[in-house]
Coordinates of C-alpha atoms and ligand atoms in Angstrom, one line a residue:
M1226 CA -30.4 16.2 -5.7
K1227 CA -29.1 19.5 -4.4
V1228 CA -25.9 20.1 -2.6
F1229 CA -25.7 22.9 0.0
S1230 CA -23.0 24.0 2.4
T1231 CA -24.8 26.7 4.4
A1232 CA -27.9 26.8 6.6
A1233 CA -29.1 29.8 4.6
E1234 CA -29.1 27.7 1.4
V1235 CA -31.0 25.0 3.1
N1236 CA -33.7 27.4 4.2
E1237 CA -33.9 29.0 0.8
H1238 CA -34.4 25.6 -0.7
Y1239 CA -37.2 24.8 1.7
S1240 CA -38.9 28.0 0.6
N1241 CA -38.4 27.4 -3.1
C1242 CA -39.7 23.8 -3.1
G1243 CA -42.5 24.4 -0.6
L1244 CA -41.4 21.4 1.5
M1245 CA -39.6 21.3 4.9
N1246 CA -39.0 19.0 7.8
P1247 CA -37.4 16.2 5.7
G1248 CA -36.3 12.7 6.7
F1249 CA -32.7 13.2 7.8
V1250 CA -29.7 10.9 7.5
P1251 CA -26.7 12.5 9.4
T1252 CA -23.3 11.0 8.3
M1253 CA -19.6 11.7 8.5
G1254 CA -19.2 10.6 4.9
A1255 CA -16.9 7.8 3.6
L1256 CA -20.3 6.3 2.7
H1257 CA -20.9 2.5 2.5
E1258 CA -23.9 0.2 2.0
G1259 CA -25.0 0.8 5.6
H1260 CA -25.4 4.6 5.0
L1261 CA -27.1 3.9 1.6
S1262 CA -29.6 1.7 3.2
L1263 CA -30.4 4.5 5.7
A1264 CA -30.9 6.9 2.8
E1265 CA -33.0 4.3 0.9
T1266 CA -35.3 3.8 3.9
A1267 CA -35.6 7.6 4.3
V1268 CA -36.4 8.1 0.6
R1269 CA -39.0 5.3 0.8
E1270 CA -40.7 6.8 3.8
C1271 CA -40.3 10.6 3.5
R1272 CA -41.4 13.1 0.8
M1273 CA -38.1 15.0 1.1
V1274 CA -34.7 13.7 2.4
A1275 CA -31.6 15.5 3.6
V1276 CA -28.3 13.7 4.1
S1277 CA -25.5 15.5 5.9
I1278 CA -21.8 14.8 5.4
F1279 CA -19.6 16.4 8.0
V1280 CA -16.6 15.0 9.9
N1281 CA -17.4 16.5 13.3
P1282 CA -14.2 17.5 15.1
T1283 CA -15.9 17.8 18.6
Q1284 CA -16.6 14.1 18.8
F1285 CA -13.1 12.9 18.3
N1286 CA -11.1 12.6 21.5
D1287 CA -8.0 11.4 19.6
P1288 CA -6.6 14.0 17.1
E1289 CA -4.9 11.2 15.2
D1290 CA -8.3 9.4 14.7
L1291 CA -9.8 12.7 13.4
R1292 CA -6.8 13.2 11.0
K1293 CA -7.1 9.7 9.6
Y1294 CA -10.9 9.7 9.2
P1295 CA -11.5 9.0 5.5
R1296 CA -12.8 12.0 3.6
T1297 CA -14.3 11.0 0.2
L1298 CA -16.8 13.7 -0.7
D1299 CA -16.8 13.3 -4.5
A1300 CA -17.3 9.5 -4.2
D1301 CA -20.0 10.0 -1.5
L1302 CA -22.0 12.4 -3.8
Q1303 CA -21.7 9.9 -6.6
M1304 CA -23.1 7.2 -4.5
L1305 CA -26.0 9.3 -3.3
S1306 CA -27.0 10.8 -6.6
P1307 CA -28.9 7.8 -8.0
L1308 CA -30.8 7.4 -4.8
L1309 CA -31.9 11.0 -4.0
R1310 CA -34.7 12.8 -5.8
E1311 CA -34.8 16.3 -7.3
D1312 CA -35.7 18.1 -4.1
D1313 CA -33.6 15.9 -1.8
L1314 CA -30.5 17.6 -0.5
V1315 CA -27.0 16.8 0.7
F1316 CA -25.7 19.2 3.4
T1317 CA -21.9 19.5 3.4
P1318 CA -21.0 22.3 5.8
T1319 CA -17.6 23.6 6.8
V1320 CA -16.4 23.5 10.4
G1321 CA -16.9 27.3 10.4
E1322 CA -20.6 27.0 9.3
M1323 CA -21.3 24.4 12.0
Y1324 CA -19.4 26.1 14.8
P1325 CA -19.2 29.9 14.1
E1326 CA -18.2 30.1 17.8
P1327 CA -16.8 27.3 19.9
D1328 CA -19.6 25.1 21.2
N1329 CA -19.2 24.9 25.0
R1330 CA -22.5 23.2 25.7
V1331 CA -22.1 20.3 28.1
F1332 CA -24.8 17.6 28.0
D1333 CA -25.5 15.3 30.9
F1334 CA -27.0 12.0 29.9
G1335 CA -26.7 10.4 33.3
N1336 CA -25.6 6.7 33.0
L1337 CA -26.1 6.6 29.3
D1338 CA -22.7 8.2 28.5
K1339 CA -20.8 6.9 31.5
V1340 CA -20.5 3.3 30.3
M1341 CA -18.8 1.6 27.3
E1342 CA -17.8 4.2 24.7
G1343 CA -18.3 6.9 27.3
I1344 CA -15.5 5.4 29.4
H1345 CA -13.1 4.8 26.5
R1346 CA -13.8 7.9 24.4
Q1347 CA -14.1 10.7 26.9
G1348 CA -16.2 13.6 25.6
H1349 CA -17.2 11.7 22.5
F1350 CA -21.0 11.7 23.1
N1351 CA -20.9 15.4 24.2
G1352 CA -19.5 16.1 20.7
V1353 CA -22.1 13.9 19.1
A1354 CA -24.9 15.7 21.0
Q1355 CA -23.4 19.1 20.0
V1356 CA -23.3 18.3 16.3
V1357 CA -26.6 16.4 16.1
S1358 CA -28.4 19.3 17.9
R1359 CA -26.8 21.8 15.6
L1360 CA -27.7 19.7 12.6
F1361 CA -31.3 19.3 13.9
D1362 CA -31.5 23.1 14.3
I1363 CA -30.5 23.6 10.7
I1364 CA -32.3 20.7 8.9
K1365 CA -35.4 20.7 11.2
P1366 CA -36.1 17.0 10.5
S1367 CA -39.5 15.3 11.1
R1368 CA -37.6 12.0 11.3
A1369 CA -33.9 11.1 11.7
F1370 CA -32.5 7.7 10.7
F1371 CA -29.6 6.1 12.6
G1372 CA -27.9 2.8 12.3
Q1373 CA -28.2 0.3 15.1
K1374 CA -24.4 -0.4 14.9
D1375 CA -23.8 2.7 17.0
Y1376 CA -26.3 1.4 19.6
Q1377 CA -25.1 3.6 22.5
Q1378 CA -25.1 6.6 20.2
L1379 CA -28.7 5.8 19.1
T1380 CA -29.8 5.5 22.7
I1381 CA -28.2 8.9 23.6
I1382 CA -29.7 10.6 20.5
R1383 CA -33.1 9.2 21.5
E1384 CA -32.7 10.9 24.9
L1385 CA -31.5 14.1 23.2
A1386 CA -34.6 14.1 21.0
R1387 CA -36.9 13.3 23.9
R1388 CA -35.5 16.3 25.8
Y1389 CA -35.0 19.0 23.1
Y1390 CA -36.5 17.8 19.8
P1391 CA -39.9 16.2 20.6
G1392 CA -41.0 16.9 17.0
T1393 CA -38.3 14.7 15.6
E1394 CA -38.8 10.9 15.5
I1395 CA -35.6 8.9 15.9
V1396 CA -35.8 5.8 13.6
S1397 CA -33.4 2.9 14.2
C1398 CA -32.3 0.9 11.2
P1399 CA -30.7 -2.6 11.3
I1400 CA -26.9 -3.2 11.0
I1401 CA -25.8 -3.9 7.5
R1402 CA -23.1 -6.6 7.4
E1403 CA -20.6 -7.9 4.9
S1404 CA -21.0 -11.5 3.8
D1405 CA -18.8 -12.8 6.6
G1406 CA -20.8 -10.8 9.2
L1407 CA -18.4 -7.8 9.7
A1408 CA -20.6 -4.8 10.4
M1409 CA -20.2 -2.2 7.7
S1410 CA -18.2 0.8 8.9
S1411 CA -16.3 3.6 7.3
R1412 CA -13.3 2.4 9.3
N1413 CA -13.3 -1.1 7.6
R1414 CA -11.4 0.3 4.6
R1415 CA -8.5 1.0 6.9
L1416 CA -8.1 -2.6 8.0
L1417 CA -5.0 -4.4 6.8
P1418 CA -5.8 -7.5 4.7
S1419 CA -4.6 -9.9 7.4
H1420 CA -6.9 -8.1 9.9
R1421 CA -9.8 -8.0 7.5
E1422 CA -9.5 -11.7 6.9
R1423 CA -10.2 -12.5 10.5
A1424 CA -12.8 -9.8 11.1
G1425 CA -15.8 -12.2 10.5
E1426 CA -14.8 -13.7 13.9
I1427 CA -16.2 -10.6 15.7
F1428 CA -19.8 -11.3 14.6
R1429 CA -19.4 -15.1 15.0
T1430 CA -18.3 -14.4 18.6
L1431 CA -21.2 -12.1 19.3
V1432 CA -23.7 -14.8 17.9
A1433 CA -22.1 -17.4 20.2
A1434 CA -22.2 -15.0 23.1
A1435 CA -25.9 -14.2 22.6
A1436 CA -26.7 -18.0 22.5
M1437 CA -24.7 -18.6 25.7
I1438 CA -27.1 -16.6 27.8
K1439 CA -29.3 -19.7 28.1
D1440 CA -26.6 -21.4 30.2
Y1441 CA -24.1 -18.8 31.4
D1442 CA -24.0 -15.6 33.3
P1443 CA -22.9 -12.4 31.5
V1444 CA -19.7 -12.3 33.5
E1445 CA -18.7 -15.8 32.2
I1446 CA -19.7 -14.8 28.6
K1447 CA -17.5 -11.8 29.0
E1448 CA -14.5 -14.0 29.8
F1449 CA -15.3 -16.2 26.7
V1450 CA -15.5 -13.2 24.4
I1451 CA -12.3 -11.5 25.7
D1452 CA -10.3 -14.8 25.3
R1453 CA -11.7 -15.5 21.8
I1454 CA -11.1 -12.0 20.4
N1455 CA -7.7 -11.6 22.0
M1456 CA -6.6 -14.9 20.5
I1457 CA -6.9 -13.4 17.0
P1458 CA -3.4 -12.2 16.0
D1459 CA -3.0 -8.4 16.5
Y1460 CA -6.6 -8.0 17.9
R1461 CA -7.2 -6.5 21.3
I1462 CA -10.5 -6.2 23.0
E1463 CA -11.4 -2.9 24.7
Y1464 CA -14.7 -3.8 26.3
F1465 CA -17.5 -6.3 26.1
E1466 CA -20.7 -5.6 28.1
I1467 CA -24.2 -6.9 28.1
V1468 CA -26.5 -3.9 28.9
E1469 CA -30.2 -3.4 29.3
D1470 CA -31.9 -1.8 26.4
G1471 CA -32.8 1.8 27.1
T1472 CA -30.9 2.3 30.4
L1473 CA -27.6 0.8 29.2
A1474 CA -27.2 -0.6 32.7
P1475 CA -24.6 -3.4 32.5
V1476 CA -25.6 -6.8 33.9
S1477 CA -23.2 -9.4 35.3
S1478 CA -25.6 -12.2 36.3
R1479 CA -28.7 -13.7 34.8
K1480 CA -30.5 -12.9 38.1
E1481 CA -30.3 -9.2 37.2
M1482 CA -32.0 -9.8 33.9
S1483 CA -35.7 -10.0 33.2
P1484 CA -37.2 -12.4 30.6
D1485 CA -39.4 -9.6 29.5
R1486 CA -36.6 -7.1 28.7
L1487 CA -34.3 -6.7 25.8
Y1488 CA -30.5 -6.6 26.3
Y1489 CA -27.6 -5.8 23.9
A1490 CA -24.1 -7.4 24.0
C1491 CA -21.7 -4.6 22.9
I1492 CA -18.1 -4.9 21.9
A1493 CA -15.3 -2.6 21.0
L1494 CA -11.9 -3.8 19.9
F1495 CA -8.8 -2.9 18.0
A1496 CA -7.8 -4.8 14.9
G1497 CA -4.3 -3.6 14.6
G1498 CA -4.7 0.2 14.8
V1499 CA -8.4 0.3 13.7
R1500 CA -11.1 0.5 16.4
L1501 CA -14.3 -1.4 15.6
I1502 CA -17.6 -1.7 17.5
D1503 CA -20.5 -4.0 17.0
N1504 CA -23.4 -5.4 19.0
I1505 CA -26.1 -8.0 19.0
E1506 CA -29.5 -8.4 20.7
V1507 CA -29.6 -10.7 23.7
R1508 CA -32.8 -12.2 25.2
L1509 CA -33.2 -14.6 28.2
R1510 CA -35.9 -16.5 26.3
Ligands
LIG2920 O1 -22.7 8.1 13.5 C1 -22.1 9.1 12.9 O2 -21.6 9.0 11.7 C2 -21.8 10.4 13.6 O3 -21.6 10.1 15.0 C3 -23.0 11.4 13.5 C4 -24.3 10.9 14.1 C5 -23.2 11.7 12.0 C6 -22.6 12.7 14.2 O4 -21.4 13.2 13.7

């Protein structure tokens, strides 16, 4: 595997190896099994793969969150090296390489960035769109692989690609979970042991919520989820919504839902000072 930190090096590599338009796995590093499974899928399905590692400052609305974001480049490269092949590459740009000038672009995704994360992390998705479009411009991927855990992000990136990168297929990959159901995330390593011990409760609550749709309206399920999460010592729910797949329109009663459509129950919460998100598919039948 090759490691490059500039767009010029990536282009030169494409010329040297006679390949371009790789399968692409964008990450912010602090890699875990979830990222590795994205990279493995990309390697299985694409002749060449690029993985980027870049902690993007424009998607953090909280400077403290940006400061605390784990940065583990050496360990990340060690994890990738057995998976990636000779011509595969890891792109590790600096902030200056990514943003030689301030990126003032403002994206409007309609409702997609006005709900859930969009309410609680103002400007977050604009920053994600900025960095993903910049990365797509540099890497020029034929396919890009994203985890389903960041379900709202995935939906917004699909829209970004539909509008501006029709040649890039967005591939959604399943959530990888710990044995107790906790969705893998770079933030999990910041959980205190007492918070980590109870974290399996998040997925168990989502599973229960998804099953409840047979008998209860989303508004009632929401109350159940809020109570159950807030009962865990030092846990605080930020939001729980059941939204329609694709439009992200929140639903509050089963009358608004169609048996032919797919929905997602999405949650964000704080376990102590660590913010976690997760989601599960919900179907009326
Ligand atoms: O999901 C992430 O890790 C980031 O939001 C992404 C897509 C790499 C953009 O910085």
